[in-house]
CSV table of C-alpha atoms and ligand atoms in Angstrom, one decimal:
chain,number,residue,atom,x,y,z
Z,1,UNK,CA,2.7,9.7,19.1
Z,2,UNK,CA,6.2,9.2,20.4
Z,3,UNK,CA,8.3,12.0,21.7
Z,4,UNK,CA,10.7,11.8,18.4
Z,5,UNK,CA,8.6,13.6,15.9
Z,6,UNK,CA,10.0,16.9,15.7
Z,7,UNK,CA,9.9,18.7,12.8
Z,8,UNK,CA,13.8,18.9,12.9
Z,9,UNK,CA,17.0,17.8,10.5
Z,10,UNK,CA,19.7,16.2,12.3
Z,11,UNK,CA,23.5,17.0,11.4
Z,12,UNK,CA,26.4,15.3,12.8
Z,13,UNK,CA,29.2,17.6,13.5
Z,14,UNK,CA,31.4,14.9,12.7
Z,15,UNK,CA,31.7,11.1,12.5
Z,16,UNK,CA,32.3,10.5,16.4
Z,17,UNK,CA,28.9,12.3,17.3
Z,18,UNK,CA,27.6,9.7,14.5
Z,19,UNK,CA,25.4,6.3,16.2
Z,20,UNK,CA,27.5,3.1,16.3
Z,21,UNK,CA,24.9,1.4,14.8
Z,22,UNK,CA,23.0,3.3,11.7
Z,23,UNK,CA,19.6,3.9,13.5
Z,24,UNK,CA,16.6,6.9,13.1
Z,25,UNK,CA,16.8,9.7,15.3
Z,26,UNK,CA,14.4,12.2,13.7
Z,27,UNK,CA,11.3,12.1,12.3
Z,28,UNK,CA,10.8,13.3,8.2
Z,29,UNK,CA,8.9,16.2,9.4
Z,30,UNK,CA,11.5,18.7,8.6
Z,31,UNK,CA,10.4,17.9,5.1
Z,32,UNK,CA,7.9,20.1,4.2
Z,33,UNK,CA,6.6,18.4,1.3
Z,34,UNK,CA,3.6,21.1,0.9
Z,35,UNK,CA,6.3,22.7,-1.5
Z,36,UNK,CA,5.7,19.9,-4.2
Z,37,UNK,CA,1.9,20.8,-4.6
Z,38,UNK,CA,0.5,23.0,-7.5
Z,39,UNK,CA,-2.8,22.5,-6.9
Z,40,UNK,CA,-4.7,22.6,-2.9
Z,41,UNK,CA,-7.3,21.0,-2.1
Z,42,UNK,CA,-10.2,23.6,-0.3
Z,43,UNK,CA,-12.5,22.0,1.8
Z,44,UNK,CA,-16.0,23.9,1.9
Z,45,UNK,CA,-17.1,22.9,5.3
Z,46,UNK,CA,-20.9,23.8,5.4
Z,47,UNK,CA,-21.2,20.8,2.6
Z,48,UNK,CA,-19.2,18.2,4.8
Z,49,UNK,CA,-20.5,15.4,6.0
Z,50,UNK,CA,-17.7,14.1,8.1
Z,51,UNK,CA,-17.7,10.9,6.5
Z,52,UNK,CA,-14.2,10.9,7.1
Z,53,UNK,CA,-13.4,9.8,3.8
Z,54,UNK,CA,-11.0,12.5,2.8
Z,55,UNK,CA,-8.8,11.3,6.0
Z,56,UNK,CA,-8.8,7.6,5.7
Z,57,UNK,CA,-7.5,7.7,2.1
Z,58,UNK,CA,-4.8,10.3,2.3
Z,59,UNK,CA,-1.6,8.7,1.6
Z,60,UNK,CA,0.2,11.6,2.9
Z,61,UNK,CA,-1.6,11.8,6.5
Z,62,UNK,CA,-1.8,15.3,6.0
Z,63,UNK,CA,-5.7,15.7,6.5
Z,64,UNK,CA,-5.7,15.8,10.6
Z,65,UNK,CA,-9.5,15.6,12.7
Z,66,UNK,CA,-9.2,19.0,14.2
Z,67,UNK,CA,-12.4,19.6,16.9
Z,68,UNK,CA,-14.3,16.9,14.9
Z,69,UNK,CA,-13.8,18.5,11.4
Z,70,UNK,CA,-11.6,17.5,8.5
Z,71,UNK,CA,-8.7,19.9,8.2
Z,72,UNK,CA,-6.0,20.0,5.9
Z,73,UNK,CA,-2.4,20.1,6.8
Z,74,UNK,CA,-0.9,22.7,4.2
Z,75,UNK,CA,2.9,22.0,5.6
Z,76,UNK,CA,2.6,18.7,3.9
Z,77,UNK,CA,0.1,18.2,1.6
Z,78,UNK,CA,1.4,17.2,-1.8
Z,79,UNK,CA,-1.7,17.8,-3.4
Z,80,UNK,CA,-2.3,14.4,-5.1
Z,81,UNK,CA,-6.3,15.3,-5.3
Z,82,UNK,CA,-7.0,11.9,-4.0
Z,83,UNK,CA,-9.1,13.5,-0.9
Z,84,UNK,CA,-11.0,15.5,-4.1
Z,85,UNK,CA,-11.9,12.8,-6.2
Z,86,UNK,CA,-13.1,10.1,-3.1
Z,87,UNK,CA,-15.1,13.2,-1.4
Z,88,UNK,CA,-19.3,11.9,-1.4
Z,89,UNK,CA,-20.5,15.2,-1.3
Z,90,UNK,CA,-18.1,16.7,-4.0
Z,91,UNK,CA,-17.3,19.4,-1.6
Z,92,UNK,CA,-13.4,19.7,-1.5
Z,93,UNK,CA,-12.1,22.0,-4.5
Z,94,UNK,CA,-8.4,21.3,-6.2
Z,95,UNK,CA,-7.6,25.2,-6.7
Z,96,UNK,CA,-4.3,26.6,-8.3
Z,97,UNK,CA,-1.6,27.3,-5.8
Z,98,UNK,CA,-0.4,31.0,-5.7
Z,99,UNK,CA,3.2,31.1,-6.3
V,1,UNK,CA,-24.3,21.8,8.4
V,2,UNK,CA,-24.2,18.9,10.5
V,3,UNK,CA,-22.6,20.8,13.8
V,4,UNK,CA,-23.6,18.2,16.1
V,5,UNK,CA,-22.9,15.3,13.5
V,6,UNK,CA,-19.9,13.2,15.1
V,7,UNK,CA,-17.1,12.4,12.1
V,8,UNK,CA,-17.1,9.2,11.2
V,9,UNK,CA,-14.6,6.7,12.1
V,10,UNK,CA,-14.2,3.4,11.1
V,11,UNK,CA,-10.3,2.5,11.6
V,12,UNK,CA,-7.9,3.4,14.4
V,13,UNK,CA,-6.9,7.0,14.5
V,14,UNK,CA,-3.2,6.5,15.5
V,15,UNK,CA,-0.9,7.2,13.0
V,16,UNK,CA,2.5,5.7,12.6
V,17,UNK,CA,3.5,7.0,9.6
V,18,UNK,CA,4.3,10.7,9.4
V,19,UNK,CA,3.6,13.2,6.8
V,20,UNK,CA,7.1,14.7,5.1
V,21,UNK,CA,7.9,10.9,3.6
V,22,UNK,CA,9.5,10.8,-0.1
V,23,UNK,CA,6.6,9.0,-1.8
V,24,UNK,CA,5.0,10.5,-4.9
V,25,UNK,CA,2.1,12.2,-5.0
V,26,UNK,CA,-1.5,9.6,-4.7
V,27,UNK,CA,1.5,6.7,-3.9
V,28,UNK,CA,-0.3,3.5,-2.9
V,29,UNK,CA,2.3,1.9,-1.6
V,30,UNK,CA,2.3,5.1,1.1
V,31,UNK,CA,-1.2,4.4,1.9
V,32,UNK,CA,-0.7,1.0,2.0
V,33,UNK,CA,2.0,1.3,4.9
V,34,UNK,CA,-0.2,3.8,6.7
V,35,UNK,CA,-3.5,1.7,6.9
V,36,UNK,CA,-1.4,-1.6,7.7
V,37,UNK,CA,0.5,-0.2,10.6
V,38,UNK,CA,-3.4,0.8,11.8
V,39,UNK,CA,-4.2,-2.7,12.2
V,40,UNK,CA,-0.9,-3.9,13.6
V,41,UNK,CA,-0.1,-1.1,15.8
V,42,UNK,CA,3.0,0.1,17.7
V,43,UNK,CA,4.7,-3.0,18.8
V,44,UNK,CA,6.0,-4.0,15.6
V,45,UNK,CA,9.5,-4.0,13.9
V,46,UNK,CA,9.5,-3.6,10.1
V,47,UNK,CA,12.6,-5.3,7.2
V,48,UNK,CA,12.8,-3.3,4.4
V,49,UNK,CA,14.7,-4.9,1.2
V,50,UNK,CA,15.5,-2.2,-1.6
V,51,UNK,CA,12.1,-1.1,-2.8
V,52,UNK,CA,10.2,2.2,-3.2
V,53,UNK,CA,9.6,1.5,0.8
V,54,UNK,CA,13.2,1.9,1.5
V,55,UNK,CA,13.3,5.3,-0.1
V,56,UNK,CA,10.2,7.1,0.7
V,57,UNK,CA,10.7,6.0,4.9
V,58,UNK,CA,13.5,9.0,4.5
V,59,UNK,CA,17.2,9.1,4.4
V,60,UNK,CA,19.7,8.2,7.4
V,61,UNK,CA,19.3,9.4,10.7
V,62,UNK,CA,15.3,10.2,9.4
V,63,UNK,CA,12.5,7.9,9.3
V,64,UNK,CA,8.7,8.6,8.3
V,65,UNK,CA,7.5,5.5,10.1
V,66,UNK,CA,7.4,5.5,14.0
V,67,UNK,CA,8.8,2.2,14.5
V,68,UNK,CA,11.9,0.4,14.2
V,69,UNK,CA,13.3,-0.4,10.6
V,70,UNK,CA,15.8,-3.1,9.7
V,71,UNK,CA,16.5,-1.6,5.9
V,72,UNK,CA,18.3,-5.1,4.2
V,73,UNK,CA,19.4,-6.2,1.1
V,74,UNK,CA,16.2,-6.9,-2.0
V,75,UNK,CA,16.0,-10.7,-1.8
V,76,UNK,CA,16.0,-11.3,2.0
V,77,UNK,CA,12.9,-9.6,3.6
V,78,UNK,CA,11.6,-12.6,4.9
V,79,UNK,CA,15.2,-13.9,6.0
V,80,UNK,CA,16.4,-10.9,7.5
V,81,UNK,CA,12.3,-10.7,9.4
V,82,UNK,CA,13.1,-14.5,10.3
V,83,UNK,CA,16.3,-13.2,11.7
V,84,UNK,CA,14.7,-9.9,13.9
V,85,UNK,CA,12.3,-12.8,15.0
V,86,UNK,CA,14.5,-15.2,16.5
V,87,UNK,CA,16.7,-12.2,18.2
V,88,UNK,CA,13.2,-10.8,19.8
V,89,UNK,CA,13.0,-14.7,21.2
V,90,UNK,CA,15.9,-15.1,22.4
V,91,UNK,CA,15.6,-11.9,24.7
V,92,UNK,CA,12.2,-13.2,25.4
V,93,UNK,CA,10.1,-10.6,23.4
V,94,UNK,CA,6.9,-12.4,22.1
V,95,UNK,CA,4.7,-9.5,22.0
V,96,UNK,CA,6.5,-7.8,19.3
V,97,UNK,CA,5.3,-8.2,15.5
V,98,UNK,CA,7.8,-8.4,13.2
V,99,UNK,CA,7.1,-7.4,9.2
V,100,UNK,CA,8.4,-8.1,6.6
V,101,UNK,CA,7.5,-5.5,3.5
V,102,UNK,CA,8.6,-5.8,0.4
V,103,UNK,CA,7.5,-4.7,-2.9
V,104,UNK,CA,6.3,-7.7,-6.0
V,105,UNK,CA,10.4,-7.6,-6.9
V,106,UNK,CA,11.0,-8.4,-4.0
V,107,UNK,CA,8.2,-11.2,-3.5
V,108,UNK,CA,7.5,-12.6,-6.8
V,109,UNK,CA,10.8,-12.5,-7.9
V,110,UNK,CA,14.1,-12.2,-6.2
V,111,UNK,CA,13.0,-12.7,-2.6
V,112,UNK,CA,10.6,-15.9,-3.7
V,113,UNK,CA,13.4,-18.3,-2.1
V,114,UNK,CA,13.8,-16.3,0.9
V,115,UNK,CA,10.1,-16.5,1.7
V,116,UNK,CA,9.8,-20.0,0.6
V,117,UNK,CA,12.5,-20.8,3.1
V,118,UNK,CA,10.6,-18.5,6.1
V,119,UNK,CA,7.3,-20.4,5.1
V,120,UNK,CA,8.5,-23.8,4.7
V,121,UNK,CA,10.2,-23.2,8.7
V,122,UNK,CA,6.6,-21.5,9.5
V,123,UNK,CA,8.8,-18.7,10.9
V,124,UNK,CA,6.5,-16.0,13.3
V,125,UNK,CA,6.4,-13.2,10.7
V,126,UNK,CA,4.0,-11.2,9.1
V,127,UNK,CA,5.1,-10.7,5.2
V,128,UNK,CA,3.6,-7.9,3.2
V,129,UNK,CA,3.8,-7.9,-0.4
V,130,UNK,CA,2.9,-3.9,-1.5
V,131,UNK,CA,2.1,-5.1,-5.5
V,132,UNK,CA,2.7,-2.3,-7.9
V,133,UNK,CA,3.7,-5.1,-10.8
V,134,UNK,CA,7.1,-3.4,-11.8
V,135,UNK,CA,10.3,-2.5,-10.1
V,136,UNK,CA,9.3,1.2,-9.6
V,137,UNK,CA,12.4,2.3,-7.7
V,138,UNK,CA,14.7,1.7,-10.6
V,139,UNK,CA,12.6,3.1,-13.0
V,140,UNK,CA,9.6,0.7,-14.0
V,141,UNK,CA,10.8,-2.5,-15.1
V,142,UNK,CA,8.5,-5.4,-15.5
V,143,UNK,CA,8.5,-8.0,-12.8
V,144,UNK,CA,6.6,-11.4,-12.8
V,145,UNK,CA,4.2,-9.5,-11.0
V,146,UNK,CA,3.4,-7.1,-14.2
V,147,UNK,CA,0.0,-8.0,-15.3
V,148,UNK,CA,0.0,-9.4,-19.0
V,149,UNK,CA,-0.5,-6.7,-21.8
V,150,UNK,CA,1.1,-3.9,-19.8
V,151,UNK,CA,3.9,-1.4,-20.8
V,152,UNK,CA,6.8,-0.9,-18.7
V,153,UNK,CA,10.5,0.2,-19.7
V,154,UNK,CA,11.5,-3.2,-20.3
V,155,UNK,CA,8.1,-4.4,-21.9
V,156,UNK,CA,8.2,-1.9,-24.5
V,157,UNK,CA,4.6,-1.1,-26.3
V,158,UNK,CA,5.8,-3.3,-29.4
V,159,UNK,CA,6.7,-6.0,-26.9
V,160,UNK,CA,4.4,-5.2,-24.2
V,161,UNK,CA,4.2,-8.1,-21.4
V,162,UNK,CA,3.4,-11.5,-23.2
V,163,UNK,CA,3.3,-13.3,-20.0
V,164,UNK,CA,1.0,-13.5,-17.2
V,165,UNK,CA,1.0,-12.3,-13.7
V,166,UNK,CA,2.8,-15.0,-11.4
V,167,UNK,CA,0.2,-16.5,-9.3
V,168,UNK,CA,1.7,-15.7,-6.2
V,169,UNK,CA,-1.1,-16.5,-3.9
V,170,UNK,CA,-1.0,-20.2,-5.6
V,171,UNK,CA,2.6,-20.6,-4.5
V,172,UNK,CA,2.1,-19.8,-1.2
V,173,UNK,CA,-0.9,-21.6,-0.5
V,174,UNK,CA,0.9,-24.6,-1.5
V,175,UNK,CA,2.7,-24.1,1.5
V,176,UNK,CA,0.2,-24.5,3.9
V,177,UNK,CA,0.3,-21.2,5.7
V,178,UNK,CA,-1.4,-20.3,9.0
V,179,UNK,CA,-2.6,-17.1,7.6
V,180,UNK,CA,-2.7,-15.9,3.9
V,181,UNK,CA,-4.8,-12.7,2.6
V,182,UNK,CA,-5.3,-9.9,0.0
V,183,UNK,CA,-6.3,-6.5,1.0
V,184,UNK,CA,-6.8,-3.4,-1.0
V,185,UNK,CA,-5.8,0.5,-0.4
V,186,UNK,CA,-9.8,1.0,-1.5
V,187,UNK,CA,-11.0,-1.1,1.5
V,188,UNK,CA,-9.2,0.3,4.3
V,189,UNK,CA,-11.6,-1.4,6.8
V,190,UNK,CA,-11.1,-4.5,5.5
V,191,UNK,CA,-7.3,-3.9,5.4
V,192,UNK,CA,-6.9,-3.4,9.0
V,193,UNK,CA,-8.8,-6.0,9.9
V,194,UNK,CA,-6.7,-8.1,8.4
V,195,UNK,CA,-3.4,-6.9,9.8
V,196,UNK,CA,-5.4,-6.8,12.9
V,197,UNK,CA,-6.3,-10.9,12.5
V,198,UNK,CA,-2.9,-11.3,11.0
V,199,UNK,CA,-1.1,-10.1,14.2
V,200,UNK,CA,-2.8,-12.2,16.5
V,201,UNK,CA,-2.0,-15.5,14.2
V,202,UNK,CA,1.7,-17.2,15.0
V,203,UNK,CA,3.7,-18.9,12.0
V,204,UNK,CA,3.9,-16.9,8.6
V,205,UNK,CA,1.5,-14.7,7.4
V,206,UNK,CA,1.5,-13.8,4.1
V,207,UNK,CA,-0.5,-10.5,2.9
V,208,UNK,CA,-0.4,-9.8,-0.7
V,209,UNK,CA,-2.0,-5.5,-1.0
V,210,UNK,CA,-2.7,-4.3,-4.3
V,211,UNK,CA,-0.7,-0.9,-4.5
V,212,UNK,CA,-1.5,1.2,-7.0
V,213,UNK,CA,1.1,3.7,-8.8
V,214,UNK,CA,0.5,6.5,-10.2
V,215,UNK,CA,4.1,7.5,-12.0
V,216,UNK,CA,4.7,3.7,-12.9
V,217,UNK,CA,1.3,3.0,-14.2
V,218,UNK,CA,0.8,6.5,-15.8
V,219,UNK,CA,-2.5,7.3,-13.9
V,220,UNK,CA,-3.8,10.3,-12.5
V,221,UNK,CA,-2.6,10.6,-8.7
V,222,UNK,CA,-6.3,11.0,-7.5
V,223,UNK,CA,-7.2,7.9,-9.4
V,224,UNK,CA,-5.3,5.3,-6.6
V,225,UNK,CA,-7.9,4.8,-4.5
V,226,UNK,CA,-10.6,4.6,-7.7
V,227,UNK,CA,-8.1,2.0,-9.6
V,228,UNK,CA,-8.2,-0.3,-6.6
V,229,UNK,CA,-11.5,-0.1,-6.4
V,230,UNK,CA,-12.0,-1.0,-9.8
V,231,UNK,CA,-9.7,-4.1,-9.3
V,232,UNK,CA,-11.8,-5.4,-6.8
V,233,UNK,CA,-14.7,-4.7,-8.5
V,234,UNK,CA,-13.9,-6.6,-11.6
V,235,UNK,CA,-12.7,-9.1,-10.4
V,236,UNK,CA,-8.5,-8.6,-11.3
V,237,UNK,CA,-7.9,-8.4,-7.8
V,238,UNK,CA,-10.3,-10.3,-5.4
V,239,UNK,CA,-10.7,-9.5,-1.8
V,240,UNK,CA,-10.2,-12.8,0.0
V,241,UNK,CA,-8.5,-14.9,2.8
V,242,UNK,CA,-7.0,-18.4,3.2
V,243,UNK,CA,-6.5,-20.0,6.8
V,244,UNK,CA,-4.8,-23.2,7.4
V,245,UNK,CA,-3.8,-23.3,4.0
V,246,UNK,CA,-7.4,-24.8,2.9
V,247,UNK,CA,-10.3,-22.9,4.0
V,248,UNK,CA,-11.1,-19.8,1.3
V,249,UNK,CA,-13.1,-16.8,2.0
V,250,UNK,CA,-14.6,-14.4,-0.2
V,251,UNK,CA,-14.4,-10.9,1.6
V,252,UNK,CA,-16.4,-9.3,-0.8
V,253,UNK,CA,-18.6,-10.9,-2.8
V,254,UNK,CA,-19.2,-8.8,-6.2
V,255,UNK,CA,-22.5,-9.6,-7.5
V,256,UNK,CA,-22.2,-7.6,-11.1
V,257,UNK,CA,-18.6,-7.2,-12.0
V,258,UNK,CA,-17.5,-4.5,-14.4
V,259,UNK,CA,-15.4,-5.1,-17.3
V,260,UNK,CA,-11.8,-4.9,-17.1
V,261,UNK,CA,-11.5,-2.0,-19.6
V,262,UNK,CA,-13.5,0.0,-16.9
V,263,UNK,CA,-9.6,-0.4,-15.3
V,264,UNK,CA,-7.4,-0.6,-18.1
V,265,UNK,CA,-8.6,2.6,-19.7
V,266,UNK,CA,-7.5,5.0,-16.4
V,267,UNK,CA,-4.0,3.7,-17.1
V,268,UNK,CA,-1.1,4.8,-19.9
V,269,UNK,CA,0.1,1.5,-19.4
V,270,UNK,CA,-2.8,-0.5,-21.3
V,271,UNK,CA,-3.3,2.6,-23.8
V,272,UNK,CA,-2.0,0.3,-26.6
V,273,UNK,CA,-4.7,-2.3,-26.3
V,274,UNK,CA,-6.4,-3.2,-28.8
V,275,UNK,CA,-9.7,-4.2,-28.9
V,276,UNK,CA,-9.2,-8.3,-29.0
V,277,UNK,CA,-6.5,-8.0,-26.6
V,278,UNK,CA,-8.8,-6.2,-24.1
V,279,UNK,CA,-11.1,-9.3,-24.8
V,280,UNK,CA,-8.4,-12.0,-24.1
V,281,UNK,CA,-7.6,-10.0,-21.1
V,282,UNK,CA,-11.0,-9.9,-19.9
V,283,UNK,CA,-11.4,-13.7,-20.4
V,284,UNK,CA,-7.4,-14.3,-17.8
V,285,UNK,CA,-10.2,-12.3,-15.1
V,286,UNK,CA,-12.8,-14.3,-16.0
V,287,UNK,CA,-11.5,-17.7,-15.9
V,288,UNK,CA,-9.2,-16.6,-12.7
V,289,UNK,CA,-12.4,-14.9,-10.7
V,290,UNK,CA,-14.3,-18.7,-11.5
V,291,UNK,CA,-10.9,-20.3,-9.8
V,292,UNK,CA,-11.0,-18.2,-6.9
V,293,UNK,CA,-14.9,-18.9,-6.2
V,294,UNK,CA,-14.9,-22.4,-6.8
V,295,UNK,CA,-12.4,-22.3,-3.8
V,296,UNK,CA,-14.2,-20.2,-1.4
V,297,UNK,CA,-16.7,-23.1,-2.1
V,298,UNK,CA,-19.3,-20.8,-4.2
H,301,LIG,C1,20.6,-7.6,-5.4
H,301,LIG,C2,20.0,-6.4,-6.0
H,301,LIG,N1,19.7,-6.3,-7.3
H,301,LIG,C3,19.1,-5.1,-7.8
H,301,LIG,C4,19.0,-4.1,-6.9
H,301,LIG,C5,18.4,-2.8,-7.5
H,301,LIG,N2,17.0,-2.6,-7.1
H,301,LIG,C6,16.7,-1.8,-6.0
H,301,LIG,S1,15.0,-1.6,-5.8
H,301,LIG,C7,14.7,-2.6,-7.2
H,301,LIG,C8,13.3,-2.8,-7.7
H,301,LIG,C9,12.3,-3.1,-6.6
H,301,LIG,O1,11.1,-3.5,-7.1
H,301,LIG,P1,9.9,-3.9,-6.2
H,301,LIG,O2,10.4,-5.0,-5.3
H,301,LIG,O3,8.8,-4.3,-7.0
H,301,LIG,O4,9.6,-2.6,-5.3
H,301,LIG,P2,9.1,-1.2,-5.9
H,301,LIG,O5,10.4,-0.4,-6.2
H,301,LIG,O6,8.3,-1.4,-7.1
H,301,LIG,O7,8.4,-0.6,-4.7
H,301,LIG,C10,15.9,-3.0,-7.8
H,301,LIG,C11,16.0,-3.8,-9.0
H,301,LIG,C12,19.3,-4.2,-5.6
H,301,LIG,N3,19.1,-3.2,-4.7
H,301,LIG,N4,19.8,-5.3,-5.1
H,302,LIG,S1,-14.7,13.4,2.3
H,302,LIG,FE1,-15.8,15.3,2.0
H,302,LIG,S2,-17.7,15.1,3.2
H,302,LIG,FE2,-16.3,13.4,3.9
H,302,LIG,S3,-15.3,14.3,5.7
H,302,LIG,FE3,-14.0,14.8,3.9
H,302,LIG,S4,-14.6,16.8,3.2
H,302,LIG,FE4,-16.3,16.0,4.6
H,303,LIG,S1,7.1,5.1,-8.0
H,303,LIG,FE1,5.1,4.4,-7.5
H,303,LIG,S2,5.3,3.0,-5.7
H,303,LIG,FE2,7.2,4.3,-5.9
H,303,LIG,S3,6.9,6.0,-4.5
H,303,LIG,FE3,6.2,6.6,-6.6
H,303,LIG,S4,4.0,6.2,-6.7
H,303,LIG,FE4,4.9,5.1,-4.9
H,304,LIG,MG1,7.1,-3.1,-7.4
């Protein structure tokens, strides 16, 4: 992964601090899209199978390998469900989100 | 349970497409993006006409996507790609894949003279139809991509689309590409694989992926991956590959297929079908699925 991805917004003072040529300097990860979700997905761990499913299909990328387990990232995850509904073993939950 | 169990992995682990993008939630198009860029990896250079695509990458001076994006107008993706390509060759940069992606607007319709052009000249680019049959950007409007019987905005449910889904695959076939292929969000093996076989083909590539869309189809969001699934599995969207513009290949050869309503019925779109339209639908799948076979020699 390149050295750009911070999870940082760029401003431009003003235009002369702007590129000559409109190009990305930041990655999106200053969007913390976890704040869209209503429902989170709960993976129970002593019923995984690491098929990997769960992390091939997410369209967010937010389910990382983390020591060889399946992990949700909670910054980002919009809770779509898709990770829920693909899971073989029926082990990841969709709970309601405290708020 | 299984401590000593290794996860399993079956496509490349690198990702170049960053969480914190502006797709909706269970997007297929997002998915689509991420599993491609597996298979063509980080020496690539992506156009972007208008299109969902060009919106949920991020706004100016953001980007999801870790490589370079050429954002241009909706009907030259594969003009503007043709362009990137000749620059790279003129500074003498061959190892660099350059993509065109563009949504079944920008393919089927607008961009369709564009891409004949690209093809016709055998330009070195690999173009990438994401096909969510409407314009979903602007608000779902039907396309020539928009299957027949389907609601959109423009294709009210009293006028629901008449007309069936362009064959797009035909069209470029006709041209006698190097390199044509469909792929599916539900087979991401078979996805990269392609991108994978795609990159290391010269001329144009065409790859058509079947992106499905939750708010323009009204289907659940954790449906995506089940709907293309189901395509495949009936036989509305078939898994297969053209080289040379003659030899067919099946990719996955469905032995029982299920009936289209299996699909329809997950969408809002179809929810006005009737029973006799169902049929008539099922008999486009039928008659298409025999086409497709009878090419790929079976
Ligand atoms: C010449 C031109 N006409 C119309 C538009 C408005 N417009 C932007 S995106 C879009 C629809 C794109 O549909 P599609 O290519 O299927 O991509 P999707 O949004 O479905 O991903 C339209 C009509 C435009 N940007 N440029
Ligand atoms: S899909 Fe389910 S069983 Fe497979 S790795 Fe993810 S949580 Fe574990
Ligand atoms: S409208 Fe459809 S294609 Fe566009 S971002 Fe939303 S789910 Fe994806
Ligand atoms: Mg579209």
């Amino acid at each position: 992964m390149s050295k750009k991805k911070e999870a940082r917004k760029i401003t431009f003072e003003s235009e002369k601090e702007m590129p000559v040529a409109p190009m990305s300097l930041g990655s999106m990860l200053y969007n913390k899209t976890g704040a869209w979700r209503n429902i989170k997905p709960v993976i129970d761990l002593s019923r995984c199978i690491k098929c990997g499913i769960c992390w091939k299909f997410c369209p967010d990328a937010s389910i990382d390998i983390v020591d060889d387990w399946p992990q949700i990232n909670y910054v980002y995850c919009k809770g779509c469900g898709l990770c829920a509904e693909e899971c073989p073993q029926k082990c990841i939950a969709m709970v309601e989100e405290e708020k | 349970m299984s401590k000593e169990r290794k996860m399993t992995i079956t496509i490349p682990r690198e990702e170049y497409m960053s969480p914190g993008h502006l797709a909706c939630q269970g997007c297929g198009a997002s998915l689509a993006m991420r599993l491609a860029l597996k298979g063509l990896g980080q020496k690539t250079i992506v156009c972007i006409p208008a299109c969902c695509w060009a919106v949920i990458d991020g706004p100016f001076p953001h980007s999801s996507l870790d490589i370079p994006i050429y954002h241009c107008a909706f009907e030259t993706a594969a003009s503007s790609a043709s362009g990137v390509r000749a620059g790279l060759d003129m500074v003498g940069d061959t190892e660099t894949t350059v993509l065109a992606w563009a949504g079944d607007g920008g393919t089927f319709d607008i961009g369709l003279q564009a891409l004949s052009g690209a093809a016709e000249r055998n330009d070195d680019i690999v173009y990438t139809c994401y096909d969510n049959e409407a314009y979903m950007n602007t608000g779902i409007q039907r396309s020539s991509a928009t299957p027949i019987g389907a609601w959109t905005t423009t294709t009210p449910v009293k006028h629901y689309k008449k007309e069936r889904k362009k064959d797009i695959i035909g069209i470029m076939a006709a041209h006698g590409l190097p390199y044509i292929a469909t792929a599916s969000v539900a087979y991401p093996e078979d996805m990269v694989k392609k991108f994978r076989k795609a990159r290391e083909i010269r001329g144009t590539r065409f790859i058509h992926v079947f992106a499905p869309c939750p708010a323009g189809w009204k289907s659940r969001p954790e449906d995506t991956v089940k709907l293309a699934r189901l395509a495949v599995q009936t036989g509305y969207f078939p898994l297969f590959e053209i080289e040379n513009g003659e030899r067919w290949t099946l990719n996955l050869k469905v032995k029982e297929r299920k009936p289209i309503a299996e699909y329809l019925k997950l969408q809002g779109r179809f929810r006005h079908l009737k029973e006799d339209e169902i049929t008539l639908i099922q008999q486009e799948v039928d008659a298409r699925w025999e086409k497709i076979l009878k090419n790929c020699g079976l």
